[in-house]
XYZ file of C-alpha atoms in Angstrom:
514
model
C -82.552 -32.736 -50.228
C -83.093 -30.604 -53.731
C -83.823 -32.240 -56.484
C -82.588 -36.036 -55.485
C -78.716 -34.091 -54.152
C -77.514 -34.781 -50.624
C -76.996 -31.596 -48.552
C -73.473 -31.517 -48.396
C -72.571 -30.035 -44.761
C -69.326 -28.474 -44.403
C -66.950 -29.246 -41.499
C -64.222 -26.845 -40.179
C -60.700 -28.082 -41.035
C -58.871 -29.698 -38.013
C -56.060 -27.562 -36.336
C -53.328 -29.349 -34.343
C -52.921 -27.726 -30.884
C -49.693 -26.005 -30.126
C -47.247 -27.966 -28.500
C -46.838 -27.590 -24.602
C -43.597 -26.805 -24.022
C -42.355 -29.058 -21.143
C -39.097 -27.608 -18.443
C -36.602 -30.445 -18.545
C -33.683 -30.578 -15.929
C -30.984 -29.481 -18.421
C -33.535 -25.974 -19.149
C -33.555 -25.408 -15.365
C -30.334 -25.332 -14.848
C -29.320 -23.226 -17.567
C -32.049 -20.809 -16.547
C -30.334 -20.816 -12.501
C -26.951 -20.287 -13.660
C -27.777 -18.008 -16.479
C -29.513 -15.309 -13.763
C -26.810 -15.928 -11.455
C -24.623 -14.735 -14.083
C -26.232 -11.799 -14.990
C -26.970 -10.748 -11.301
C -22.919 -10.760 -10.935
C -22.567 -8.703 -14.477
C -25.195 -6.009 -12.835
C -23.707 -5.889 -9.624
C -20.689 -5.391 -11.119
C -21.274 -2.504 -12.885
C -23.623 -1.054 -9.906
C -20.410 -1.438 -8.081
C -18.433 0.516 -10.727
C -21.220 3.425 -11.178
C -21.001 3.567 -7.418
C -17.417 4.189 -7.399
C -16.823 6.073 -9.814
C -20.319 8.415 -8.539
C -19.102 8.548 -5.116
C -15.154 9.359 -6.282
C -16.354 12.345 -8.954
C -15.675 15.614 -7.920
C -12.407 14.914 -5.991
C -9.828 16.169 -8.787
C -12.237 19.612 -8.899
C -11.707 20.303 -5.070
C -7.922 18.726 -4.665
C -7.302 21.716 -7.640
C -8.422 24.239 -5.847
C -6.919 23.107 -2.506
C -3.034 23.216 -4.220
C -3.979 26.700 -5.878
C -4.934 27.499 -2.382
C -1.485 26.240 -1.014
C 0.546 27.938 -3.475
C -1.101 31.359 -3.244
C -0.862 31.577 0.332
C 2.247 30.687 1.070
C 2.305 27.394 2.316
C 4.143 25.725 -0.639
C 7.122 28.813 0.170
C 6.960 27.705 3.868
C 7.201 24.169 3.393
C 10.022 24.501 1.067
C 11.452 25.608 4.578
C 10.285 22.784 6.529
C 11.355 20.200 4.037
C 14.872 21.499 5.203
C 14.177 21.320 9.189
C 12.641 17.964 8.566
C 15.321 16.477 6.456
C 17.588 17.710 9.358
C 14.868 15.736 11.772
C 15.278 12.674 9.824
C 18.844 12.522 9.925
C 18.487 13.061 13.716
C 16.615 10.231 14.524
C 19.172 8.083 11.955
C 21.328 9.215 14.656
C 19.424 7.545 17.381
C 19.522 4.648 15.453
C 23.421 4.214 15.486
C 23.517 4.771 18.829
C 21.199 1.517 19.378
C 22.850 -0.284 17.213
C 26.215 0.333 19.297
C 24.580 0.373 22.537
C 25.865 -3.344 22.908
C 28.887 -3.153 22.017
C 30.828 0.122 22.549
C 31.752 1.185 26.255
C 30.093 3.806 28.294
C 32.715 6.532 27.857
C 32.010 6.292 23.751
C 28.650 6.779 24.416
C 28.848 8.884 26.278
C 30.943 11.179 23.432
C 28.155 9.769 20.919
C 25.237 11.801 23.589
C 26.641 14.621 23.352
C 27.940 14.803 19.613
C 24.011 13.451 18.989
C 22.586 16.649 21.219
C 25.034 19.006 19.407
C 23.561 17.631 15.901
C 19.891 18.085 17.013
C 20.365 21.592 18.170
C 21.943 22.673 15.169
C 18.982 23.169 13.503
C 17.049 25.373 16.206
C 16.930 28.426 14.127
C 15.463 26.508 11.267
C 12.805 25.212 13.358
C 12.023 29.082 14.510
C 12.086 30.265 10.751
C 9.335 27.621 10.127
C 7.144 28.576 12.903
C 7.209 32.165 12.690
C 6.552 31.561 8.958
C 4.231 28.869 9.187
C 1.932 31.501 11.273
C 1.063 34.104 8.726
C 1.027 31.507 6.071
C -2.105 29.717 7.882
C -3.846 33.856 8.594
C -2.977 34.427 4.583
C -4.803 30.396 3.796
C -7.743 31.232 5.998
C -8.944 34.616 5.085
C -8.333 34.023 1.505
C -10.647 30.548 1.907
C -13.130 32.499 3.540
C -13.055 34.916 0.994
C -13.801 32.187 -2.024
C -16.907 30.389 0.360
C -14.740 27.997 1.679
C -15.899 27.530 5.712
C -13.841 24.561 6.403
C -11.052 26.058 8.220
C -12.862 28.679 10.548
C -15.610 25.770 11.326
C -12.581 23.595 12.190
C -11.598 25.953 14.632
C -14.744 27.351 16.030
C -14.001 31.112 14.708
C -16.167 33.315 12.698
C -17.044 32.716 9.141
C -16.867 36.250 8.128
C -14.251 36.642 6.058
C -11.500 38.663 7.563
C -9.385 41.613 5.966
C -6.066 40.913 4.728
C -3.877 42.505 2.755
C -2.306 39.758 0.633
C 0.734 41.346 -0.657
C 1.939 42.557 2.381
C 1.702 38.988 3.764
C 3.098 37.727 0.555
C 6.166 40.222 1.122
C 6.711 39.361 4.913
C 7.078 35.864 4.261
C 9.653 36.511 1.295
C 12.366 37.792 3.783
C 12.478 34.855 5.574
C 15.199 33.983 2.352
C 17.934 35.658 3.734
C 17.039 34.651 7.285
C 17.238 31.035 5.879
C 20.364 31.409 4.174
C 21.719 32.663 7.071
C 20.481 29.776 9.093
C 21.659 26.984 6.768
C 25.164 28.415 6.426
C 24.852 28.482 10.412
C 24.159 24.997 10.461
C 26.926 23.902 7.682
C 30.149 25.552 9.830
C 28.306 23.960 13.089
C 27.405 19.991 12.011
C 31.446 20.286 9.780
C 32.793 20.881 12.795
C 31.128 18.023 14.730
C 31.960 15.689 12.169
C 35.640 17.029 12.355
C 35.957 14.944 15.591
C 33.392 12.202 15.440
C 32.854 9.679 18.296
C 35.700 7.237 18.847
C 33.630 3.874 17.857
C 35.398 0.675 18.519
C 33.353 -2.059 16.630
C 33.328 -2.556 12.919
C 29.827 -2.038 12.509
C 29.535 0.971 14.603
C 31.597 2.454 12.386
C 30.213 1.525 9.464
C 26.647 2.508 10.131
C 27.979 6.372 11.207
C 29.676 6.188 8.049
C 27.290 5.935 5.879
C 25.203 8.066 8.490
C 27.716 10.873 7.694
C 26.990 10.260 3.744
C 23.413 11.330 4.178
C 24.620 14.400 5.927
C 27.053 15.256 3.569
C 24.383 15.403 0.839
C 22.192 17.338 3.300
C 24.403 20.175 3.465
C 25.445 19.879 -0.302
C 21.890 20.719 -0.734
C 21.410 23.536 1.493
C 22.433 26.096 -1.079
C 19.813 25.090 -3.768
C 17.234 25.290 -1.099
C 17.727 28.921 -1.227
C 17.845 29.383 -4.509
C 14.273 27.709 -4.403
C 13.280 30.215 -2.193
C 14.103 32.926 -3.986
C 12.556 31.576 -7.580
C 9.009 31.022 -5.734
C 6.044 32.819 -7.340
C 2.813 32.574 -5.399
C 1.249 33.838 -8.515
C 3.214 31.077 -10.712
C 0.140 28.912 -12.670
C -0.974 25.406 -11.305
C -2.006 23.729 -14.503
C -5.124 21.099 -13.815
C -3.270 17.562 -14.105
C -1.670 18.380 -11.035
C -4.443 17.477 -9.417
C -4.647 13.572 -11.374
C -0.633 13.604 -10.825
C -0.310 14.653 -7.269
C -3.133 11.659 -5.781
C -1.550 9.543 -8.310
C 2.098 10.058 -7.640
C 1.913 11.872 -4.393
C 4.566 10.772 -1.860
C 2.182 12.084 1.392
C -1.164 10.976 2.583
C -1.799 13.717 4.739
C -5.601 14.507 6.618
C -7.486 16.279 9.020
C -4.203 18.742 9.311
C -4.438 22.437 9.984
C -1.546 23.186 7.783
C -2.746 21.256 3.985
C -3.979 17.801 3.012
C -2.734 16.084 1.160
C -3.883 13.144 -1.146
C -1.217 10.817 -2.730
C -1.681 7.422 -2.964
C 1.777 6.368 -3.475
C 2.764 5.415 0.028
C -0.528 3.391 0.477
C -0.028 1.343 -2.780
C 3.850 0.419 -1.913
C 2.397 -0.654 1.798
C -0.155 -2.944 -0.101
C 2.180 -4.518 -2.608
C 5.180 -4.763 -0.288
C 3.035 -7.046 2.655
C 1.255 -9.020 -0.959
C 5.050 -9.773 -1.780
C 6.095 -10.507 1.776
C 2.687 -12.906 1.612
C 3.005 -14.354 -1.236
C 6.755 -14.969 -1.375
C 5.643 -17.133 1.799
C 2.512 -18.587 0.468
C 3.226 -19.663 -3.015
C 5.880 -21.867 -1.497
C 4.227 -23.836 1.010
C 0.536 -23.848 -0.716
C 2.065 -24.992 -4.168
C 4.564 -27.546 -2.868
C 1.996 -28.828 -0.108
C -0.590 -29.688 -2.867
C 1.898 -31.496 -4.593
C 2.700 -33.531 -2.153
C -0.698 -34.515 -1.212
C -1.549 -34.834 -4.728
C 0.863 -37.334 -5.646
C 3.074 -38.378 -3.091
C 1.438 -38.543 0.570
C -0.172 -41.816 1.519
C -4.198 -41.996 1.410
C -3.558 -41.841 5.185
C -1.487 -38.345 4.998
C -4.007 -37.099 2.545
C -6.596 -37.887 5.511
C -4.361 -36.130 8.055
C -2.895 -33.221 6.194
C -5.468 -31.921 4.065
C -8.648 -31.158 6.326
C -6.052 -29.569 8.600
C -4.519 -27.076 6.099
C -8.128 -26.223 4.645
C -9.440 -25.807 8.640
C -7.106 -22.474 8.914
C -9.266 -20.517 6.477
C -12.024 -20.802 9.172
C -9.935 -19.037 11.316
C -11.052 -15.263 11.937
C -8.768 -12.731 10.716
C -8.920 -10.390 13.758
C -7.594 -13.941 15.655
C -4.535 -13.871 13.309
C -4.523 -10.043 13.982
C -4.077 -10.736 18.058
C -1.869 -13.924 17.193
C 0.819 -11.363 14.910
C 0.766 -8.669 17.453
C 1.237 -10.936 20.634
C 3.628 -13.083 18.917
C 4.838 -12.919 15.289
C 5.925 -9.345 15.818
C 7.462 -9.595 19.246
C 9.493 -12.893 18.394
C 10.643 -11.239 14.918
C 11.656 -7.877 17.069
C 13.229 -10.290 20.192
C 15.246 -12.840 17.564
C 16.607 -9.130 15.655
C 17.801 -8.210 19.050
C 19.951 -11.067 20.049
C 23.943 -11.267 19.732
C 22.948 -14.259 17.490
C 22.412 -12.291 14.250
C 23.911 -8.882 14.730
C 25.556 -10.009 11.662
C 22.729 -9.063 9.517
C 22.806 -4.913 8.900
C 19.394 -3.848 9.708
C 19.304 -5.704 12.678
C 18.026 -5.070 15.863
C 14.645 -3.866 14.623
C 12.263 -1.042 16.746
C 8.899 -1.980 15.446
C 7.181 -5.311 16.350
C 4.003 -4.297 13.500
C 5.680 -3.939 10.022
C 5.180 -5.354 6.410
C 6.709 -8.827 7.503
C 4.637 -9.315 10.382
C 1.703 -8.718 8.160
C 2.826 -10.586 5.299
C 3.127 -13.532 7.640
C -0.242 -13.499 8.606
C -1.240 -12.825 5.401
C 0.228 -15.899 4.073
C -1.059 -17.979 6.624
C -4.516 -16.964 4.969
C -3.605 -17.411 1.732
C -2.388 -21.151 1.788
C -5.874 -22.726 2.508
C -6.812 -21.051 -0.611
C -3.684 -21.275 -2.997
C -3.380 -25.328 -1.921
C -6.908 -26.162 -2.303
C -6.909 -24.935 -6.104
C -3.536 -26.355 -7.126
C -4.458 -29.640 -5.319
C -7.515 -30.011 -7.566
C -5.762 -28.810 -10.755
C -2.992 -31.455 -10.090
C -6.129 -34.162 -9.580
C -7.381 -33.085 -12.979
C -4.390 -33.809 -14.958
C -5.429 -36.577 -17.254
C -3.736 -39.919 -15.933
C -2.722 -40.886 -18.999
C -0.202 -38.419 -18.796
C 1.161 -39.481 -16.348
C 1.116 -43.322 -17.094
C 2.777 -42.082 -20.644
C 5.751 -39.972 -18.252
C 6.585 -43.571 -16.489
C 6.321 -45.757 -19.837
C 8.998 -43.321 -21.162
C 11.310 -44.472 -18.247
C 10.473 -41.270 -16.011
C 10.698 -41.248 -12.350
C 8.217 -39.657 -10.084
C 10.214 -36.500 -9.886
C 10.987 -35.986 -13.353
C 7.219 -36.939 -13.965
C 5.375 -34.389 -11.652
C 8.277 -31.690 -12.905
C 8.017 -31.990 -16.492
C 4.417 -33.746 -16.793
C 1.714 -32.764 -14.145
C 2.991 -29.362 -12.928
C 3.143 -27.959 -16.696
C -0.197 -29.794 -17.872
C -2.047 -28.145 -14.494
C -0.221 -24.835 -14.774
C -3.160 -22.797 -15.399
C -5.002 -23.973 -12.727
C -1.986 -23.001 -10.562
C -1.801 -19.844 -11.688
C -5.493 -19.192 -11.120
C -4.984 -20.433 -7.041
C -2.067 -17.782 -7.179
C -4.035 -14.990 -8.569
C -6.939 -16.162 -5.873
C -4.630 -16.534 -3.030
C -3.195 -12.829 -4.344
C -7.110 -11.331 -4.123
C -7.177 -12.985 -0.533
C -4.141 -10.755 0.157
C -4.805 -7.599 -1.243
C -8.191 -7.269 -0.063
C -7.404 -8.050 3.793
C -8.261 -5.287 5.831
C -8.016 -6.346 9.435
C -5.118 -7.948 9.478
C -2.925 -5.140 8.038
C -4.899 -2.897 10.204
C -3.513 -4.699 13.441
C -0.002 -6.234 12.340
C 1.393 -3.516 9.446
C 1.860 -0.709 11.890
C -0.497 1.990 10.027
C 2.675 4.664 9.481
C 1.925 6.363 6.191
C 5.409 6.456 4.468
C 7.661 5.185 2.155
C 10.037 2.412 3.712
C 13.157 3.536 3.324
C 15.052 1.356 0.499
C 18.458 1.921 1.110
C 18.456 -0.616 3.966
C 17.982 -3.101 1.442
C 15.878 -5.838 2.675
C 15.616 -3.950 5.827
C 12.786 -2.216 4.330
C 9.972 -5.495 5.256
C 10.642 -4.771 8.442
C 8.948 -1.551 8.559
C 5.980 -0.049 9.363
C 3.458 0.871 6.622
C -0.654 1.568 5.792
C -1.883 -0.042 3.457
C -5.053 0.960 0.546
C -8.018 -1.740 2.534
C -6.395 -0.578 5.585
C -7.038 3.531 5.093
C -10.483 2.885 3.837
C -11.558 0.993 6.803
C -9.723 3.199 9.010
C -10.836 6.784 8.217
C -13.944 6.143 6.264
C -16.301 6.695 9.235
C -14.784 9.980 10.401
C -15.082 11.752 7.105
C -17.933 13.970 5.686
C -20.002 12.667 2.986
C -18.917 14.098 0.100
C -16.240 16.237 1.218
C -12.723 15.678 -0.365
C -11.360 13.181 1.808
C -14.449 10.877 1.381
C -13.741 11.294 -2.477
C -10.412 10.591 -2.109
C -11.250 7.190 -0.295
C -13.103 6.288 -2.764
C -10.675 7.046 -5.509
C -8.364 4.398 -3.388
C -11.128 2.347 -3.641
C -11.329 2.915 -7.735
C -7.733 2.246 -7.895
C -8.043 -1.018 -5.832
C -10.432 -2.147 -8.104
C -8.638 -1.253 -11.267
C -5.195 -3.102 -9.927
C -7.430 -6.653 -9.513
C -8.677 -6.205 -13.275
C -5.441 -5.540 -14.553
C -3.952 -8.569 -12.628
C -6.625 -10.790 -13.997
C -6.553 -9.693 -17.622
C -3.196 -10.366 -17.364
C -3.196 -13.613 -15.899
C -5.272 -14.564 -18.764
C -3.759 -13.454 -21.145
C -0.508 -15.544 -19.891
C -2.683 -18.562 -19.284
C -3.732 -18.519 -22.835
C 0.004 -18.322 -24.598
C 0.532 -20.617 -22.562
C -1.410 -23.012 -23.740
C -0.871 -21.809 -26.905
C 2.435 -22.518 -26.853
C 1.963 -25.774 -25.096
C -0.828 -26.678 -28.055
């Protein structure tokens, strides 16, 4: 103390301590689904860098590969062959009338129709010459001239030297060029011969013999009509004629050919893949929608608890089948009961019956749909549950029946969730690979749509099916691995598209609905 005063002793102030923050339930789960979230956003886009990474490059090289074709002849030659093969195709139509009458038409008409089929196919004999004599010094002219740019691919193909060898281009260029006349010669040939087979034409008996060599004849008719312009073709080509550089986006986009691994020119267009892919989706779907849509409805709101018991762990137990099961299952069955039922007297009323090829787009699209009904019924079944039940309850105070109650009540209030198990069941579909591998046949072409709905019963490839089928015997980072992975980019681009537009529909219709 000083001078009678307490010692006043100062205390520090009193801080409150931070509060501890505590992880409820709620938090965690937030925190799970939240990273799970962003893990599918990254791999996402490491999916998309990936593609687009692995794809880059393959516009540069398919350039320079139809600058290659068109300076060494190839593209004159081919306008050639597109003549002998057109000729082919109508040859093997041929055949095809003559199975279709082999069951009805005695043996002495056939017998006519062999040798009026023979006289057809030899017509074009001196075509077929003027495209391999051609053909020849097109592929010397293609290799030396690859050689000569750095390009080894063709001499290590073949085992011979990479030095590049002399040529003299224009002398090639003009040795090729008088195959014109030759050609015009040989397609005027081929008119007076194939007019006077069809002069006398084989005495068919049976209406639809008839028919089918009529419109047989058609085709021809506009073969030779064209025969003329062919030449003039020939005789307008310029090897040194510009190839401007979206001809290299138009050609894989729009290109009718997927042709690889050829010693004569690749080609790249994806056209013939994507019609195989939508074609069997159609085929699937068509089959699908039906039967998964229509089944959930009726174990939704009609079956007994005791159908619901029976039919519903049953329908969902076929997704646990393997695909390469269903694969065996269409080849050993689907296809050769579709081809057997085409062949009996029982429907030769329909016009594209009998039918050749046991794989084709509706033996895939079968299996396909088998696959795709666990899926599409499992969705719409629990969209149809959802449907508030006072909706319902309101339908049948208003006098409704059950009918008019699921029609105008719970299918429109749980069509969004139906249209999401369609879009599902269509992502099940596109992306099968095995099953197209085994049952759609794996031709690359265009079915032929003049036969109407003869074309599903065709052979096709597919876009999963190419990938899986020719990605391990290509060259990293050679064209044709780019150009798998550019069907791969447009894969990819075709299931965004379909689900941006599904939403966008889902939402006017609620919209509307609202």
């Amino acid at each position: 103390m000083i001078d009678g005063m307490a010692e006043v002793v100062a205390t520090p102030p009193i801080v409150a301590p931070l509060p501890v923050r505590r992880w409820r339930a709620d938090d965690l789960i937030k925190a799970f689904f939240g990273s799970n979230a962003l893990i599918a956003v990254v791999v996402l886009g490491l999916i998309t860098i990936f593609l687009f990474r692995e794809g880059f490059g393959f516009f540069g090289q398919n350039l320079r590969n139809i600058r290659l074709y068109r300076r060494a002849g190839l593209e004159y030659v081919d306008i050639i062959r597109d003549a002998a093969n057109a000729h082919a195709a109508l040859s093997r139509g041929l055949n095809l009338v003559q199975k279709s009458a082999q069951s009805t038409e005695s043996a002495d008409t056939l017998a006519q129709f062999d040798q009026f089929s023979a006289a057809f196919s030899d017509s074009a004999d001196n075509l077929n010459g003027l495209v391999s004599d051609a053909g020849e010094k097109a592929v010397t002219l293609r290799d030396a001239l690859a050689l000569r740019a750095g390009d080894t691919d063709h001499a290590t193909e073949s085992g011979e030297s990479t030095e590049a060898a002399p040529v003299d281009e224009a002398a090639t260029i003009a040795a090729l060029r008088t195959n014109t006349d030759a050609f015009a010669t040989a397609s005027a040939a081929v008119t007076t011969t194939v007019r006077g087979l069809l002069s006398t034409p084989p005495p068919f008996q049976t209406a639809k013999a008839k028919r089918a060599f009529e419109r047989w004849t058609k085709k021809v008719d506009s073969y030779l009509a064209g025969l003329p312009a062919t030449t003039e073709k020939l005789r307008a080509w310029n090897p040194d004629s510009p190839v401007p550089a979206y001809r290299a986006v138009t050609g894989f986009l729009f290109g009718r050919e997927w042709m690889t691994a050829s010693f004569w020119q690749d080609w790249y267009g994806i056209i013939p893949l994507l019609v195989g892919s939508l074609m069997v989706s159609i085929v699937a779907l068509a089959l699908a929608v039906p039967f998964g849509v229509a089944s959930a409805i009726y174990v939704s709101e009609v079956a007994s608890p005791a159908e619901k018991r029976l039919i519903k762990p049953y329908v969902e137990f076929i997704a646990a089948i393997p695909s390469v099961v269903l694969g065996f299952f269409g080849i050993a069955v689907v296809g050769e009961t579709v081809r057997q039922l085409s062949q009996s007297r029982f429907l030769h009323w329909v016009g594209f019956f009998p039918i050749s090829e046991r794989l084709n787009i509706f033996t895939a699209g079968s299996l396909l749909a088998l696959m795709a009904v666990p899926t599409i019924f499992t969705l719409a079944e629990d969209a149809l549950r959802n449907v508030p039940r006072g909706f319902v309850e309101a339908s049948y105070a208003l006098g409704g029946n059950r009918l008019q109650t699921i029609g105008r009540v719970i299918v429109p209030a749980s069509l969004s969730g139906i249209v999401s198990a369609v879009l599902l069941g269509f992502g099940r579909v596109v992306g099968e690979t095995m099953v197209v591998l085994l049952c759609a046949g794996n031709r690359i072409a265009i079915p032929d749509f003049t036969q109407g709905l003869g074309a599903f019963f065709q052979p096709v490839h597919t876009m999963t099916g190419i990938i899986a089928q020719e990605m391990g015997e290509v060259v990293r980072g050679g064209i044709h691995y780019r150009a798998l992975f550019m069907v791969g980019l447009v894969l990819f681009a075709i299931t965004l598209a379909t689900n941006y537009c599904a939403q966008k529909l889902v939402r006017r219709y609620r919209m509307a609905i609202g």
